[in-house]
Short mmCIF file of C-alpha atoms in Angstrom, two decimals:
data_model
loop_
_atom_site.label_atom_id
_atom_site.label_comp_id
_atom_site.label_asym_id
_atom_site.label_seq_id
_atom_site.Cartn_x
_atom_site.Cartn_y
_atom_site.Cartn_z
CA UNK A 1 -20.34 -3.36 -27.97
CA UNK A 2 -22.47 -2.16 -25.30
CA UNK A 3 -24.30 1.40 -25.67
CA UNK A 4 -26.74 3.72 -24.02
CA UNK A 5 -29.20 6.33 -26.10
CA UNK A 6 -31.17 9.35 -24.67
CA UNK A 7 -33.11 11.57 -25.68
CA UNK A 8 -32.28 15.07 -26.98
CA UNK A 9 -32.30 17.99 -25.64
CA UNK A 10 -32.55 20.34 -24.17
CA UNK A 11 -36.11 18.93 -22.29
CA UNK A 12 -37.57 22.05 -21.49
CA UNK A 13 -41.18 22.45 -18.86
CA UNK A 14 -42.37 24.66 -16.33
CA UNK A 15 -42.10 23.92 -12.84
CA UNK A 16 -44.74 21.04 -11.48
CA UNK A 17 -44.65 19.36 -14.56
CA UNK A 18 -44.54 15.44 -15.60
CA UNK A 19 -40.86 14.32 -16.69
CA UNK A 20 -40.15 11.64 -18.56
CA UNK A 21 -36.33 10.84 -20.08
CA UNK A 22 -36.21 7.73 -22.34
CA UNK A 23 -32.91 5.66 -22.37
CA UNK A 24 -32.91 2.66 -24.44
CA UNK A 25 -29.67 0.36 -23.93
CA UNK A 26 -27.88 -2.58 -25.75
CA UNK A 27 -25.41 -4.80 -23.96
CA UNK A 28 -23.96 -8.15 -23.96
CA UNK A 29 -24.19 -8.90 -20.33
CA UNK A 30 -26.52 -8.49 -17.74
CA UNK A 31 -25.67 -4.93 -16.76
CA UNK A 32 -26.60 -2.75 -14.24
CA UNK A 33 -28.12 0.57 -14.85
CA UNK A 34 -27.65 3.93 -13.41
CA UNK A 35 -29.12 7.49 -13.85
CA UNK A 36 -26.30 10.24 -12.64
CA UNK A 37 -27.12 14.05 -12.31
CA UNK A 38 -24.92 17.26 -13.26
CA UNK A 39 -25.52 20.39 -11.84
CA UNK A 40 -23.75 23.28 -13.54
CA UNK A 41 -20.02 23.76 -13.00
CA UNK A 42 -19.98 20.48 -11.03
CA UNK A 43 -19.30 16.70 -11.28
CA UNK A 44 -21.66 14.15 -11.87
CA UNK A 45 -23.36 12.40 -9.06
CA UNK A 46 -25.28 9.17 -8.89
CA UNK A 47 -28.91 9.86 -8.37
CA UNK A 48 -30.26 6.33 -8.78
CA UNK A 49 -29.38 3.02 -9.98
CA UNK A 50 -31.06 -0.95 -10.73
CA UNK A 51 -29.48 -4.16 -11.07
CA UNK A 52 -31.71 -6.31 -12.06
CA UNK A 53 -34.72 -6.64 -14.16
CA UNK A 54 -37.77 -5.42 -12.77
CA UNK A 55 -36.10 -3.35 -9.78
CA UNK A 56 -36.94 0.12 -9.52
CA UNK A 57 -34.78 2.71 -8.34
CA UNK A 58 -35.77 5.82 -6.80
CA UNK A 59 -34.20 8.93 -5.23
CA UNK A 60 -35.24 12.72 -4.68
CA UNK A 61 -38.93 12.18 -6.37
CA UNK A 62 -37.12 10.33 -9.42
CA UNK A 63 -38.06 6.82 -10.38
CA UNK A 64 -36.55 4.76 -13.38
CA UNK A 65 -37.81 0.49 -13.62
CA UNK A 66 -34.89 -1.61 -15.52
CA UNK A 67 -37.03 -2.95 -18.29
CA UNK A 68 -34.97 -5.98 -19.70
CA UNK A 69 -37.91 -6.53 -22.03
CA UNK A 70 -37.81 -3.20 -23.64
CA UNK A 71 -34.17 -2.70 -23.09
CA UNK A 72 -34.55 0.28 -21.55
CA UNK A 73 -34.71 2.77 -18.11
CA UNK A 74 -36.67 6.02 -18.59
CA UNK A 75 -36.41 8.45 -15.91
CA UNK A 76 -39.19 10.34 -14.27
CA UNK A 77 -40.50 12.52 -11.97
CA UNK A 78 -44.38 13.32 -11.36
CA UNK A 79 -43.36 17.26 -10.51
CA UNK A 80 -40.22 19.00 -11.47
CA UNK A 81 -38.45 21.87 -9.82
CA UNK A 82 -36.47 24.84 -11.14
CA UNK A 83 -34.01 22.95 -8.84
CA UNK A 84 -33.89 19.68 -11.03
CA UNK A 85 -32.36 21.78 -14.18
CA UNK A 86 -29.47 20.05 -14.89
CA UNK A 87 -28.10 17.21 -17.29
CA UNK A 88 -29.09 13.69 -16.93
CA UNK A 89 -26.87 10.84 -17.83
CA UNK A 90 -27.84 7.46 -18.19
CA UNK A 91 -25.34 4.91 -17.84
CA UNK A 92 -24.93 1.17 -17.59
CA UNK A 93 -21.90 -0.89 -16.13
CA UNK A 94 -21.41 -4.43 -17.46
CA UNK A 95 -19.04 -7.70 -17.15
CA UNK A 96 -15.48 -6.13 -16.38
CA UNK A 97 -13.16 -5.98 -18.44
CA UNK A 98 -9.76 -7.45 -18.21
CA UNK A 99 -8.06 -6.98 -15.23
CA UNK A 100 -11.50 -6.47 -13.35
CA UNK A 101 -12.09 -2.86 -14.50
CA UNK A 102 -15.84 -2.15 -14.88
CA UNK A 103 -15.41 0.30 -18.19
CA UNK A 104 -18.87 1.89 -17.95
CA UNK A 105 -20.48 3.12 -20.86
CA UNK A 106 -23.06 6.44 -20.49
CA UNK A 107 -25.20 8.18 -22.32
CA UNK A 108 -24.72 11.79 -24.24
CA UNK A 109 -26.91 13.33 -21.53
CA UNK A 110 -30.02 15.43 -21.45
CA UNK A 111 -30.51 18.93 -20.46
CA UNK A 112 -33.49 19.54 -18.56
CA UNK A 113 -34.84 23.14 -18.06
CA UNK A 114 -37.17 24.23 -15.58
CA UNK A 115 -39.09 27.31 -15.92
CA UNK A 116 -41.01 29.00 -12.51
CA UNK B 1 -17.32 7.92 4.33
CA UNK B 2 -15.74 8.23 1.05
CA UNK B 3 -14.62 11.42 -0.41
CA UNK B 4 -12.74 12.46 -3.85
CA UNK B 5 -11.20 15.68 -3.91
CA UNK B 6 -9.83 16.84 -7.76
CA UNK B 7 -7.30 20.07 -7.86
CA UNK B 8 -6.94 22.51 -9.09
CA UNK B 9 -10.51 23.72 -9.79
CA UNK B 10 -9.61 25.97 -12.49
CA UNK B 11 -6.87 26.34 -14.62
CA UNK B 12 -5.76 28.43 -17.57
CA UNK B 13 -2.88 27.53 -19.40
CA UNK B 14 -0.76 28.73 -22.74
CA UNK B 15 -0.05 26.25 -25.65
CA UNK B 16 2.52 24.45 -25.18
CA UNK B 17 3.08 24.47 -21.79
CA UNK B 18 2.61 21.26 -19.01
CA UNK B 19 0.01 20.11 -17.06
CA UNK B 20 -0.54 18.03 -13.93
CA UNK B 21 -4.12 17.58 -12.54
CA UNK B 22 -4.51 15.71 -9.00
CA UNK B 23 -7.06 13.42 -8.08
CA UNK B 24 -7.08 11.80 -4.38
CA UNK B 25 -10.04 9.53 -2.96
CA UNK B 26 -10.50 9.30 1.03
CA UNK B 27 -11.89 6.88 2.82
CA UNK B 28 -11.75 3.26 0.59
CA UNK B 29 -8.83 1.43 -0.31
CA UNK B 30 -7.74 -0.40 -4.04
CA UNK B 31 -10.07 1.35 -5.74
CA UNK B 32 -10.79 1.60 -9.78
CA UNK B 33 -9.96 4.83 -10.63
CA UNK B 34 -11.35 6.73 -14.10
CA UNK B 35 -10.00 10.22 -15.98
CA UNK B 36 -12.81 11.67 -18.06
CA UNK B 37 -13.12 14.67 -20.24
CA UNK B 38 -16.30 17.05 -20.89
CA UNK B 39 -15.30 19.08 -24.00
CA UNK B 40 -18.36 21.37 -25.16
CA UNK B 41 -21.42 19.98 -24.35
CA UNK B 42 -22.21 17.43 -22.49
CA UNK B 43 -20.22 13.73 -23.61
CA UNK B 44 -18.16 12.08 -21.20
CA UNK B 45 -15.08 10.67 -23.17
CA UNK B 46 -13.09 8.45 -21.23
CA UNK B 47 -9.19 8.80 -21.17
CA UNK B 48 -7.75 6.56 -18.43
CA UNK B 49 -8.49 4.18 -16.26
CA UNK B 50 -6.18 1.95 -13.86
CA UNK B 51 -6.85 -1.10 -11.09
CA UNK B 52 -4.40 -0.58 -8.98
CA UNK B 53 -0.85 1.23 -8.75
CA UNK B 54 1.40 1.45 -11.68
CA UNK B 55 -1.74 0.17 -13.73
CA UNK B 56 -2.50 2.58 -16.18
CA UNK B 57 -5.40 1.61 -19.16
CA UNK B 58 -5.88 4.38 -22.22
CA UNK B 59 -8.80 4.78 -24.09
CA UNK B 60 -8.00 7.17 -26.60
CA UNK B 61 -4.51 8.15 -27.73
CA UNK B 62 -3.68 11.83 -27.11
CA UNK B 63 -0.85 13.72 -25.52
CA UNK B 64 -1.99 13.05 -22.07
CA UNK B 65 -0.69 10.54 -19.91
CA UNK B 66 -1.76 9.32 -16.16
CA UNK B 67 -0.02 7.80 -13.33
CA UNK B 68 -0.69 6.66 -10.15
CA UNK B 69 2.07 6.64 -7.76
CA UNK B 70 -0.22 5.69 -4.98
CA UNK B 71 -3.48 3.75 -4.43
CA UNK B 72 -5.78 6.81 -4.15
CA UNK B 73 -3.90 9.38 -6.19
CA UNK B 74 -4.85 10.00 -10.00
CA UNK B 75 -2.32 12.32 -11.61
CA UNK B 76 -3.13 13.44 -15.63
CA UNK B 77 -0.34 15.04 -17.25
CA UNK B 78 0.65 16.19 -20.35
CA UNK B 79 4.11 17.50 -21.61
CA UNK B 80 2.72 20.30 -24.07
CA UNK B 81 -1.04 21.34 -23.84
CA UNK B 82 -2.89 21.68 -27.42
CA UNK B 83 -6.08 24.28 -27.76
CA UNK B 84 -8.05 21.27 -28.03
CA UNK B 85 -7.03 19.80 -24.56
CA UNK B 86 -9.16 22.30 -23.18
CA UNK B 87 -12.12 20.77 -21.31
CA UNK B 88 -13.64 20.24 -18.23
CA UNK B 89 -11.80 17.32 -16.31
CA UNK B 90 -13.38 14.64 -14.05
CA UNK B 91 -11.89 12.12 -11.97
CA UNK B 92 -14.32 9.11 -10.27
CA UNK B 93 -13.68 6.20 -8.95
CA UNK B 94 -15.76 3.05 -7.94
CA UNK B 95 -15.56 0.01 -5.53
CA UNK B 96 -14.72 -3.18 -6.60
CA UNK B 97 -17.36 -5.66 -5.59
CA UNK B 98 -20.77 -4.04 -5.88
CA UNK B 99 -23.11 -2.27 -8.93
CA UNK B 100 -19.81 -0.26 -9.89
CA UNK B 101 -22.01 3.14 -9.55
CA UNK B 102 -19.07 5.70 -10.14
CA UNK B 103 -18.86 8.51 -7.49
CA UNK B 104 -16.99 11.92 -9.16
CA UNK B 105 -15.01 14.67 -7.82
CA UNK B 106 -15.76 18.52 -8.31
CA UNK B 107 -13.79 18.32 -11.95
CA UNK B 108 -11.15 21.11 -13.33
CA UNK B 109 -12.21 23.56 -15.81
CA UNK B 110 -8.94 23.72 -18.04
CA UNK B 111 -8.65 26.69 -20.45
CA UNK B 112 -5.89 26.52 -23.24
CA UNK B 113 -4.99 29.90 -24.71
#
């Protein structure tokens, strides 16, 4: 079946630092890929996705390439923010299932902390 | 625009006694809908997810059940809460058509004492 892996955490840097969270996938289809941000206390929101090989997706300073090659989308950012602590899921969605119910499948997340 | 609201926000409930968590999404029509649980830490497990009214999937066997009376309303129940039902509670929901990028509500913090 399909799966996602991440990195451990907690990722922890001081503020203007050089992110980088690895996510290595394995699916059967062609999936789409998606990174999705929790703040504390809140739900998850998208914060950038890809759907095909090569595309890069971008939001907020963060950039992740779908590498089909590699089987994987690592998220970054050139200069973090006390702001970006949070958890980081990656996800991917693939064919649906029956019924035409994408079941996606996501990561264990990754705390990031930012120290000023 | 679209817009999923998820009540209550917080809720602390004895053993033993019932539950009924509300999910509603504005602003789309027929869409997928998803339960999730966040025990401690940070995994998403899935619980339920339906297509369309009456249309209820499970994922894990539990003493929860869903419904959905209505196109854009999620209900999770359960007749008799257990200690480990406690857990932080997410509803999403996603179009039908496109990447299938889930968008989430707010989620319910649900304490079992």
């Amino acid at each position: 079946g399909d799966s996602v892996t991440q990195m451990e955490g907690p990722v922890t840097l001081s503020e203007e630092a050089f992110l980088t969270i690895n996510c290595t996938y394995t699916a059967t289809g062609y999936p789409s890929l998606f990174w999705y941000v929790q703040y504390p206390g809140e739900g998850l929101q998208l914060l950038l996705k890809a759907t095909k090989a090569d595309d890069k997706g971008s939001n907020k300073g963060f950039e992740a390439t779908y590498r089909k090659e590699t089987t994987s989308f690592h998220l970054e950012k050139g200069s973090v923010q006390v702001s970006d602590s949070a958890v980081y899921f990656c996800a991917l969605s693939d064919v649906p299932a029956s019924g035409g119910s994408y079941i996606p499948t996501f990561g264990r997340g990754t705390s990031l902390i930012v120290h000023p | 625009s679209q817009t999923i609201h998820q009540w209550p926000a917080t809720l602390v409930q004895p053993v033993g006694s019932p539950l009924s968590l509300e999910c509603t999404v504005e602003g789309t029509s027929n869409p997928n809908l998803y339960w999730y649980r966040q025990a401690a830490g940070r995994g998403l497990q899935l619980l339920f997810y339906s297509v369309g009214i009456g249309q209820i999937s499970s994922e894990v066997p539990q003493n929860l059940s869903a419904s959905r009376p209505q196109d854009r309303q999620f209900i999770l129940s359960s007749k008799k809460l257990l200690l480990s039902d406690s857990g932080f509670y997410l509803c999403a929901w996603t179009k039908r058509g496109n990447s299938y990028e889930q968008y989430f509500g707010p989620g319910t913090r649900l304490t079992v004492t």
